[in-house]
Amino acid sequence: MTREDGCPAHDAAHLDETDAARRRIRVRAWRRGMREMDLLLGAFADARVDALNLAQLSHFEALLEAPDDEAFRWFCAGAAPPPYDTPLFAEILAFHLEREH
């Protein structure tokens, strides 16, 4: 089954799901409740969320479920406990360390 533009219909559904996840993440990353986490996650989302694949987006959404105070301590310590200690967590941390220099 194809859409009018010739793309397979399942690809369109996948793109819609990915775009919806990106929009959700942008909103949630900037509305954490703790300003430090808004700046940490929101700035990363603005800069990099469009380049994330669906698996990475899923990891980001899971990280957004973590309580602010705990997540902030993880970023300050440079490591998060499983299941949050993912390559994406390391990428967010590196993004902010690069911005500081």
PDB file of C-alpha atoms in Angstrom:
ATOM      1  CA  MET A   1       0.000   0.000   0.000  1.00  0.00           C
ATOM      2  CA  THR A   2       1.380   3.410  -0.941  1.00  0.00           C
ATOM      3  CA  ARG A   3       0.364   6.965  -0.284  1.00  0.00           C
ATOM      4  CA  GLU A   4      -0.379   9.490  -3.016  1.00  0.00           C
ATOM      5  CA  ASP A   5       3.254  10.654  -2.966  1.00  0.00           C
ATOM      6  CA  GLY A   6       4.468   7.112  -3.668  1.00  0.00           C
ATOM      7  CA  CYS A   7       5.891   6.431  -0.200  1.00  0.00           C
ATOM      8  CA  PRO A   8       4.830   3.240   1.532  1.00  0.00           C
ATOM      9  CA  ALA A   9       2.017   3.861   4.004  1.00  0.00           C
ATOM     10  CA  HIS A  10       3.918   2.223   6.872  1.00  0.00           C
ATOM     11  CA  ASP A  11       6.757   4.733   6.370  1.00  0.00           C
ATOM     12  CA  ALA A  12       4.272   7.583   6.698  1.00  0.00           C
ATOM     13  CA  ALA A  13       2.941   6.159   9.961  1.00  0.00           C
ATOM     14  CA  HIS A  14       6.504   5.754  11.240  1.00  0.00           C
ATOM     15  CA  LEU A  15       7.337   9.366  10.348  1.00  0.00           C
ATOM     16  CA  ASP A  16       4.169  10.608  12.032  1.00  0.00           C
ATOM     17  CA  GLU A  17       5.057   8.669  15.186  1.00  0.00           C
ATOM     18  CA  THR A  18       8.606  10.031  15.150  1.00  0.00           C
ATOM     19  CA  ASP A  19       7.468  13.612  14.587  1.00  0.00           C
ATOM     20  CA  ALA A  20       4.909  13.304  17.379  1.00  0.00           C
ATOM     21  CA  ALA A  21       7.601  11.980  19.742  1.00  0.00           C
ATOM     22  CA  ARG A  22       9.877  14.895  18.846  1.00  0.00           C
ATOM     23  CA  ARG A  23       7.124  17.430  19.533  1.00  0.00           C
ATOM     24  CA  ARG A  24       6.275  15.773  22.864  1.00  0.00           C
ATOM     25  CA  ILE A  25       9.907  15.771  23.904  1.00  0.00           C
ATOM     26  CA  ARG A  26      10.439  19.439  23.053  1.00  0.00           C
ATOM     27  CA  VAL A  27       7.454  20.466  25.156  1.00  0.00           C
ATOM     28  CA  ARG A  28       8.232  18.194  28.085  1.00  0.00           C
ATOM     29  CA  ALA A  29      11.949  19.028  28.088  1.00  0.00           C
ATOM     30  CA  TRP A  30      11.183  22.735  28.606  1.00  0.00           C
ATOM     31  CA  ARG A  31       8.451  22.191  31.187  1.00  0.00           C
ATOM     32  CA  ARG A  32      10.162  20.016  33.767  1.00  0.00           C
ATOM     33  CA  GLY A  33       9.393  22.077  36.835  1.00  0.00           C
ATOM     34  CA  MET A  34      13.013  22.559  37.832  1.00  0.00           C
ATOM     35  CA  ARG A  35      14.603  25.387  35.833  1.00  0.00           C
ATOM     36  CA  GLU A  36      18.031  23.718  35.762  1.00  0.00           C
ATOM     37  CA  MET A  37      16.519  20.631  34.129  1.00  0.00           C
ATOM     38  CA  ASP A  38      14.551  22.791  31.687  1.00  0.00           C
ATOM     39  CA  LEU A  39      17.834  24.329  30.566  1.00  0.00           C
ATOM     40  CA  LEU A  40      19.665  21.005  30.450  1.00  0.00           C
ATOM     41  CA  LEU A  41      17.092  18.973  28.565  1.00  0.00           C
ATOM     42  CA  GLY A  42      15.334  21.749  26.689  1.00  0.00           C
ATOM     43  CA  ALA A  43      18.512  23.142  25.154  1.00  0.00           C
ATOM     44  CA  PHE A  44      19.592  19.655  24.081  1.00  0.00           C
ATOM     45  CA  ALA A  45      16.145  18.944  22.625  1.00  0.00           C
ATOM     46  CA  ASP A  46      16.181  22.175  20.642  1.00  0.00           C
ATOM     47  CA  ALA A  47      19.631  21.466  19.252  1.00  0.00           C
ATOM     48  CA  ARG A  48      19.536  17.725  18.619  1.00  0.00           C
ATOM     49  CA  VAL A  49      16.088  16.125  18.786  1.00  0.00           C
ATOM     50  CA  ASP A  50      15.603  16.222  15.017  1.00  0.00           C
ATOM     51  CA  ALA A  51      18.667  14.011  14.560  1.00  0.00           C
ATOM     52  CA  LEU A  52      17.529  11.347  17.039  1.00  0.00           C
ATOM     53  CA  ASN A  53      16.130   8.054  15.793  1.00  0.00           C
ATOM     54  CA  LEU A  54      13.056   6.388  17.266  1.00  0.00           C
ATOM     55  CA  ALA A  55      15.060   4.309  19.764  1.00  0.00           C
ATOM     56  CA  GLN A  56      16.887   7.403  21.016  1.00  0.00           C
ATOM     57  CA  LEU A  57      13.609   9.284  21.254  1.00  0.00           C
ATOM     58  CA  SER A  58      12.259   6.455  23.380  1.00  0.00           C
ATOM     59  CA  HIS A  59      15.288   6.750  25.706  1.00  0.00           C
ATOM     60  CA  PHE A  60      14.755  10.512  25.903  1.00  0.00           C
ATOM     61  CA  GLU A  61      11.094  10.059  26.836  1.00  0.00           C
ATOM     62  CA  ALA A  62      12.102   7.569  29.535  1.00  0.00           C
ATOM     63  CA  LEU A  63      14.606  10.087  30.921  1.00  0.00           C
ATOM     64  CA  LEU A  64      11.842  12.696  31.005  1.00  0.00           C
ATOM     65  CA  GLU A  65       9.919  10.396  33.363  1.00  0.00           C
ATOM     66  CA  ALA A  66      12.680  10.554  35.974  1.00  0.00           C
ATOM     67  CA  PRO A  67      12.149  12.966  38.876  1.00  0.00           C
ATOM     68  CA  ASP A  68      13.941  16.274  38.339  1.00  0.00           C
ATOM     69  CA  ASP A  69      15.972  16.223  41.539  1.00  0.00           C
ATOM     70  CA  GLU A  70      17.305  12.720  40.839  1.00  0.00           C
ATOM     71  CA  ALA A  71      18.063  13.418  37.178  1.00  0.00           C
ATOM     72  CA  PHE A  72      19.831  16.644  38.083  1.00  0.00           C
ATOM     73  CA  ARG A  73      22.080  14.762  40.527  1.00  0.00           C
ATOM     74  CA  TRP A  74      22.871  12.229  37.775  1.00  0.00           C
ATOM     75  CA  PHE A  75      23.955  14.988  35.416  1.00  0.00           C
ATOM     76  CA  CYS A  76      26.052  16.624  38.138  1.00  0.00           C
ATOM     77  CA  ALA A  77      27.728  13.290  38.932  1.00  0.00           C
ATOM     78  CA  GLY A  78      28.135  12.405  35.250  1.00  0.00           C
ATOM     79  CA  ALA A  79      26.357   9.053  35.464  1.00  0.00           C
ATOM     80  CA  ALA A  80      22.820   7.788  35.773  1.00  0.00           C
ATOM     81  CA  PRO A  81      21.632   4.444  37.093  1.00  0.00           C
ATOM     82  CA  PRO A  82      20.233   1.853  34.681  1.00  0.00           C
ATOM     83  CA  PRO A  83      18.001   2.069  32.689  1.00  0.00           C
ATOM     84  CA  TYR A  84      18.804   5.784  32.280  1.00  0.00           C
ATOM     85  CA  ASP A  85      22.552   5.291  31.764  1.00  0.00           C
ATOM     86  CA  THR A  86      22.355   5.144  27.976  1.00  0.00           C
ATOM     87  CA  PRO A  87      24.435   6.513  25.113  1.00  0.00           C
ATOM     88  CA  LEU A  88      21.806   9.261  24.859  1.00  0.00           C
ATOM     89  CA  PHE A  89      22.413  10.292  28.481  1.00  0.00           C
ATOM     90  CA  ALA A  90      26.141  10.502  27.696  1.00  0.00           C
ATOM     91  CA  GLU A  91      25.363  12.547  24.576  1.00  0.00           C
ATOM     92  CA  ILE A  92      23.250  15.036  26.561  1.00  0.00           C
ATOM     93  CA  LEU A  93      25.994  15.338  29.171  1.00  0.00           C
ATOM     94  CA  ALA A  94      28.695  15.839  26.502  1.00  0.00           C
ATOM     95  CA  PHE A  95      26.532  18.445  24.763  1.00  0.00           C
ATOM     96  CA  HIS A  96      26.439  20.548  27.922  1.00  0.00           C
ATOM     97  CA  LEU A  97      30.091  20.056  28.743  1.00  0.00           C
ATOM     98  CA  GLU A  98      30.989  21.249  25.229  1.00  0.00           C
ATOM     99  CA  ARG A  99      28.767  24.314  25.642  1.00  0.00           C
ATOM    100  CA  GLU A 100      30.596  25.268  28.847  1.00  0.00           C
ATOM    101  CA  HIS A 101      33.908  25.570  27.006  1.00  0.00           C
TER     102      HIS A 101
END
